[in-house]
Amino acid sequence: MITDTFDNLSEAIINPGVKEDAVAVDACIITFSDKIEKFVVENFVSGEIAALWCATGKTPVYLIEKNGKRFAFYKTYVGAPITVGLIEDATFELKCKKFILFGGAGCLDKEIAHGKVMVPTAGYRDEGTSYHYMPASDYVDMPNAPVVEAFMKEFGIPHVLGKTWTTDSFYRETRNNFEKRKADGCISVEMESAGVQAMCTFRGLDLYAFFTSGDLLDAPEWDDRGKNYTKGGQHDVGHFDIALALADYVTEEGR
């Protein structure tokens, strides 16, 4: 455990709320990649429906329409505080309860995760944001991992389930900590998911997350879609196709 700053006994001074003319969407898809954002805007977007503002400027929120559904899409920034803050802002601008978060992550166990989508089952809380949304603990569970797993199985996408290590400092991922987290069952390291999941649990939102660390092996249907764009790693546009299909999947009636 790191710190205990969770306060559920008094009101927050600022709350996001929901504005009266918030835009209704079925789900919101969030990327970290500027290249994926550019690709999506050029090929999928039907318009801009909202804007999220912070000190660094404007984050446009776009509309994607598929199978009679409406999905929001925007690019976030690296790190739990800003990623969480923008989702909080998005819940003010959008009527939305389901969020798809995808991006690149470091792979802690290449023997089991190389060439596969990594589906996080719990996030090790080596960051600060999550401690404002839930009591101190080593991990935050990711309750929708079974849903993401079921989607991956149904669509034949190679994947692996495991814990993830959410850190605040990529230059302080030391060898000893790497070995501890790997021994504890972590297969990936990134900077957002524990904080985002803690916030979503606190706010009653559904988070569906997956990470990639390179090309998806044995999945030509997905890899071929991005053959004219950046392949592998966090900028592979084929990973957006997976995110969009996942958004469609989790918004089917009964899910």
mmCIF file of C-alpha atoms in Angstrom, residues 4-153:
data_model
loop_
_atom_site.group_PDB
_atom_site.id
_atom_site.type_symbol
_atom_site.label_atom_id
_atom_site.label_comp_id
_atom_site.label_asym_id
_atom_site.label_seq_id
_atom_site.Cartn_x
_atom_site.Cartn_y
_atom_site.Cartn_z
ATOM 1 C CA ASP A 4 -4.541 6.683 2.113
ATOM 2 C CA THR A 5 -6.176 9.896 0.930
ATOM 3 C CA PHE A 6 -9.614 8.520 0.019
ATOM 4 C CA ASP A 7 -12.358 10.656 1.573
ATOM 5 C CA ASN A 8 -15.955 9.524 1.208
ATOM 6 C CA LEU A 9 -17.169 11.461 4.243
ATOM 7 C CA SER A 10 -17.314 14.915 2.667
ATOM 8 C CA GLU A 11 -18.373 16.355 -0.684
ATOM 9 C CA ALA A 12 -15.933 17.188 -3.460
ATOM 10 C CA ILE A 13 -15.518 20.932 -3.945
ATOM 11 C CA ILE A 14 -15.894 20.467 -7.731
ATOM 12 C CA ASN A 15 -17.997 17.734 -9.347
ATOM 13 C CA PRO A 16 -18.347 17.096 -13.093
ATOM 14 C CA GLY A 17 -22.123 16.607 -13.183
ATOM 15 C CA VAL A 18 -23.973 16.256 -16.512
ATOM 16 C CA LYS A 19 -25.063 19.279 -18.513
ATOM 17 C CA GLU A 20 -28.630 19.563 -19.772
ATOM 18 C CA ASP A 21 -27.747 19.346 -23.458
ATOM 19 C CA ALA A 22 -25.174 16.558 -23.087
ATOM 20 C CA VAL A 23 -24.812 14.444 -26.225
ATOM 21 C CA ALA A 24 -26.138 10.891 -25.913
ATOM 22 C CA VAL A 25 -23.827 8.155 -27.198
ATOM 23 C CA ASP A 26 -23.783 4.403 -26.731
ATOM 24 C CA ALA A 27 -20.104 4.243 -25.754
ATOM 25 C CA CYS A 28 -16.921 6.304 -25.866
ATOM 26 C CA ILE A 29 -13.667 5.055 -27.406
ATOM 27 C CA ILE A 30 -10.404 6.541 -26.143
ATOM 28 C CA THR A 31 -6.982 6.297 -27.785
ATOM 29 C CA PHE A 32 -3.551 7.659 -26.856
ATOM 30 C CA SER A 33 -2.157 7.758 -30.385
ATOM 31 C CA ASP A 34 -2.105 10.873 -32.566
ATOM 32 C CA LYS A 35 -1.642 8.670 -35.637
ATOM 33 C CA ILE A 36 -4.705 6.605 -34.784
ATOM 34 C CA GLU A 37 -6.665 9.796 -34.129
ATOM 35 C CA LYS A 38 -5.692 11.123 -37.573
ATOM 36 C CA PHE A 39 -6.658 7.842 -39.238
ATOM 37 C CA VAL A 40 -10.032 7.705 -37.466
ATOM 38 C CA VAL A 41 -10.887 11.323 -38.252
ATOM 39 C CA GLU A 42 -10.095 10.755 -41.933
ATOM 40 C CA ASN A 43 -11.963 7.453 -42.258
ATOM 41 C CA PHE A 44 -14.687 7.065 -39.632
ATOM 42 C CA VAL A 45 -15.785 10.358 -38.119
ATOM 43 C CA SER A 46 -19.062 12.030 -39.089
ATOM 44 C CA GLY A 47 -18.523 15.200 -37.070
ATOM 45 C CA GLU A 48 -17.304 16.845 -33.881
ATOM 46 C CA ILE A 49 -19.843 16.669 -31.047
ATOM 47 C CA ALA A 50 -18.048 18.124 -28.029
ATOM 48 C CA ALA A 51 -14.788 19.557 -26.751
ATOM 49 C CA LEU A 52 -12.865 18.863 -23.554
ATOM 50 C CA TRP A 53 -10.707 21.705 -22.261
ATOM 51 C CA CYS A 54 -7.700 21.825 -19.960
ATOM 52 C CA ALA A 55 -4.587 23.978 -19.592
ATOM 53 C CA THR A 56 -2.949 22.229 -22.561
ATOM 54 C CA GLY A 57 -5.807 23.203 -24.853
ATOM 55 C CA LYS A 58 -8.747 21.611 -26.621
ATOM 56 C CA THR A 59 -9.475 17.909 -26.961
ATOM 57 C CA PRO A 60 -12.088 17.432 -29.692
ATOM 58 C CA VAL A 61 -14.651 14.661 -29.232
ATOM 59 C CA TYR A 62 -15.829 13.076 -32.467
ATOM 60 C CA LEU A 63 -18.875 11.044 -33.473
ATOM 61 C CA ILE A 64 -18.654 7.630 -35.120
ATOM 62 C CA GLU A 65 -21.828 5.910 -36.324
ATOM 63 C CA LYS A 66 -21.953 2.140 -36.807
ATOM 64 C CA ASN A 67 -24.794 -0.384 -36.945
ATOM 65 C CA GLY A 68 -27.293 2.244 -35.872
ATOM 66 C CA LYS A 69 -25.213 3.157 -32.817
ATOM 67 C CA ARG A 70 -23.440 6.363 -31.878
ATOM 68 C CA PHE A 71 -19.924 6.223 -30.460
ATOM 69 C CA ALA A 72 -17.835 9.105 -29.173
ATOM 70 C CA PHE A 73 -14.094 9.091 -29.857
ATOM 71 C CA TYR A 74 -11.210 11.202 -28.634
ATOM 72 C CA LYS A 75 -7.473 11.150 -28.020
ATOM 73 C CA THR A 76 -6.306 11.407 -24.426
ATOM 74 C CA TYR A 77 -2.849 12.011 -22.934
ATOM 75 C CA VAL A 78 -0.389 9.708 -21.189
ATOM 76 C CA GLY A 79 -0.771 9.419 -17.420
ATOM 77 C CA ALA A 80 -3.575 8.632 -14.992
ATOM 78 C CA PRO A 81 -4.378 12.171 -13.731
ATOM 79 C CA ILE A 82 -5.132 13.684 -17.144
ATOM 80 C CA THR A 83 -6.753 10.532 -18.547
ATOM 81 C CA VAL A 84 -9.065 10.308 -15.541
ATOM 82 C CA GLY A 85 -9.747 14.046 -15.596
ATOM 83 C CA LEU A 86 -10.745 14.005 -19.260
ATOM 84 C CA ILE A 87 -13.118 11.079 -18.733
ATOM 85 C CA GLU A 88 -14.682 12.984 -15.841
ATOM 86 C CA ASP A 89 -15.087 15.956 -18.198
ATOM 87 C CA ALA A 90 -16.478 13.655 -20.891
ATOM 88 C CA THR A 91 -19.246 12.521 -18.540
ATOM 89 C CA PHE A 92 -20.277 16.189 -18.318
ATOM 90 C CA GLU A 93 -20.398 16.621 -22.094
ATOM 91 C CA LEU A 94 -21.757 13.158 -22.941
ATOM 92 C CA LYS A 95 -24.538 10.917 -21.725
ATOM 93 C CA CYS A 96 -22.371 7.815 -21.623
ATOM 94 C CA LYS A 97 -21.660 4.987 -19.192
ATOM 95 C CA LYS A 98 -19.374 2.719 -21.243
ATOM 96 C CA PHE A 99 -15.752 3.577 -22.036
ATOM 97 C CA ILE A 100 -13.318 1.646 -24.239
ATOM 98 C CA LEU A 101 -9.667 2.394 -23.425
ATOM 99 C CA PHE A 102 -6.871 0.981 -25.569
ATOM 100 C CA GLY A 103 -3.217 1.705 -26.201
ATOM 101 C CA GLY A 104 0.332 0.470 -26.070
ATOM 102 C CA ALA A 105 1.897 -1.023 -22.958
ATOM 103 C CA GLY A 106 5.180 -2.518 -21.937
ATOM 104 C CA CYS A 107 5.211 -6.310 -21.885
ATOM 105 C CA LEU A 108 6.554 -7.938 -18.712
ATOM 106 C CA ASP A 109 6.319 -11.512 -19.953
ATOM 107 C CA LYS A 110 6.988 -11.860 -23.672
ATOM 108 C CA GLU A 111 6.791 -15.648 -23.480
ATOM 109 C CA ILE A 112 3.051 -15.517 -22.869
ATOM 110 C CA ALA A 113 2.077 -12.074 -24.186
ATOM 111 C CA HIS A 114 4.113 -11.467 -27.347
ATOM 112 C CA GLY A 115 1.872 -10.979 -30.358
ATOM 113 C CA LYS A 116 -1.308 -10.973 -28.295
ATOM 114 C CA VAL A 117 -3.749 -8.424 -26.973
ATOM 115 C CA MET A 118 -3.256 -8.028 -23.230
ATOM 116 C CA VAL A 119 -6.503 -7.868 -21.244
ATOM 117 C CA PRO A 120 -5.936 -6.469 -17.731
ATOM 118 C CA THR A 121 -7.737 -8.240 -14.897
ATOM 119 C CA ALA A 122 -6.452 -5.987 -12.101
ATOM 120 C CA GLY A 123 -4.208 -2.940 -11.849
ATOM 121 C CA TYR A 124 -1.321 -2.597 -9.398
ATOM 122 C CA ARG A 125 -1.719 0.864 -7.929
ATOM 123 C CA ASP A 126 1.775 2.299 -8.294
ATOM 124 C CA GLU A 127 0.282 5.733 -9.080
ATOM 125 C CA GLY A 128 -1.534 8.401 -7.111
ATOM 126 C CA THR A 129 -4.853 9.029 -8.825
ATOM 127 C CA SER A 130 -6.651 5.860 -7.745
ATOM 128 C CA TYR A 131 -6.184 6.694 -4.050
ATOM 129 C CA HIS A 132 -8.626 9.590 -4.393
ATOM 130 C CA TYR A 133 -11.364 7.254 -5.642
ATOM 131 C CA MET A 134 -11.074 4.183 -3.415
ATOM 132 C CA PRO A 135 -9.427 3.073 -0.160
ATOM 133 C CA ALA A 136 -5.775 2.060 -0.207
ATOM 134 C CA SER A 137 -4.987 -1.433 -1.496
ATOM 135 C CA ASP A 138 -2.371 -3.037 -3.686
ATOM 136 C CA TYR A 139 -4.696 -3.713 -6.620
ATOM 137 C CA VAL A 140 -7.938 -2.511 -8.155
ATOM 138 C CA ASP A 141 -9.966 -5.246 -9.832
ATOM 139 C CA MET A 142 -11.162 -4.733 -13.401
ATOM 140 C CA PRO A 143 -14.616 -6.342 -13.369
ATOM 141 C CA ASN A 144 -15.238 -6.182 -17.123
ATOM 142 C CA ALA A 145 -12.179 -8.256 -18.031
ATOM 143 C CA PRO A 146 -14.404 -11.341 -18.588
ATOM 144 C CA VAL A 147 -16.512 -9.340 -21.070
ATOM 145 C CA VAL A 148 -13.420 -8.243 -22.992
ATOM 146 C CA GLU A 149 -12.150 -11.825 -22.913
ATOM 147 C CA ALA A 150 -15.459 -13.143 -24.284
ATOM 148 C CA PHE A 151 -15.260 -10.610 -27.116
ATOM 149 C CA MET A 152 -11.680 -11.614 -27.966
ATOM 150 C CA LYS A 153 -12.686 -15.289 -28.060
#
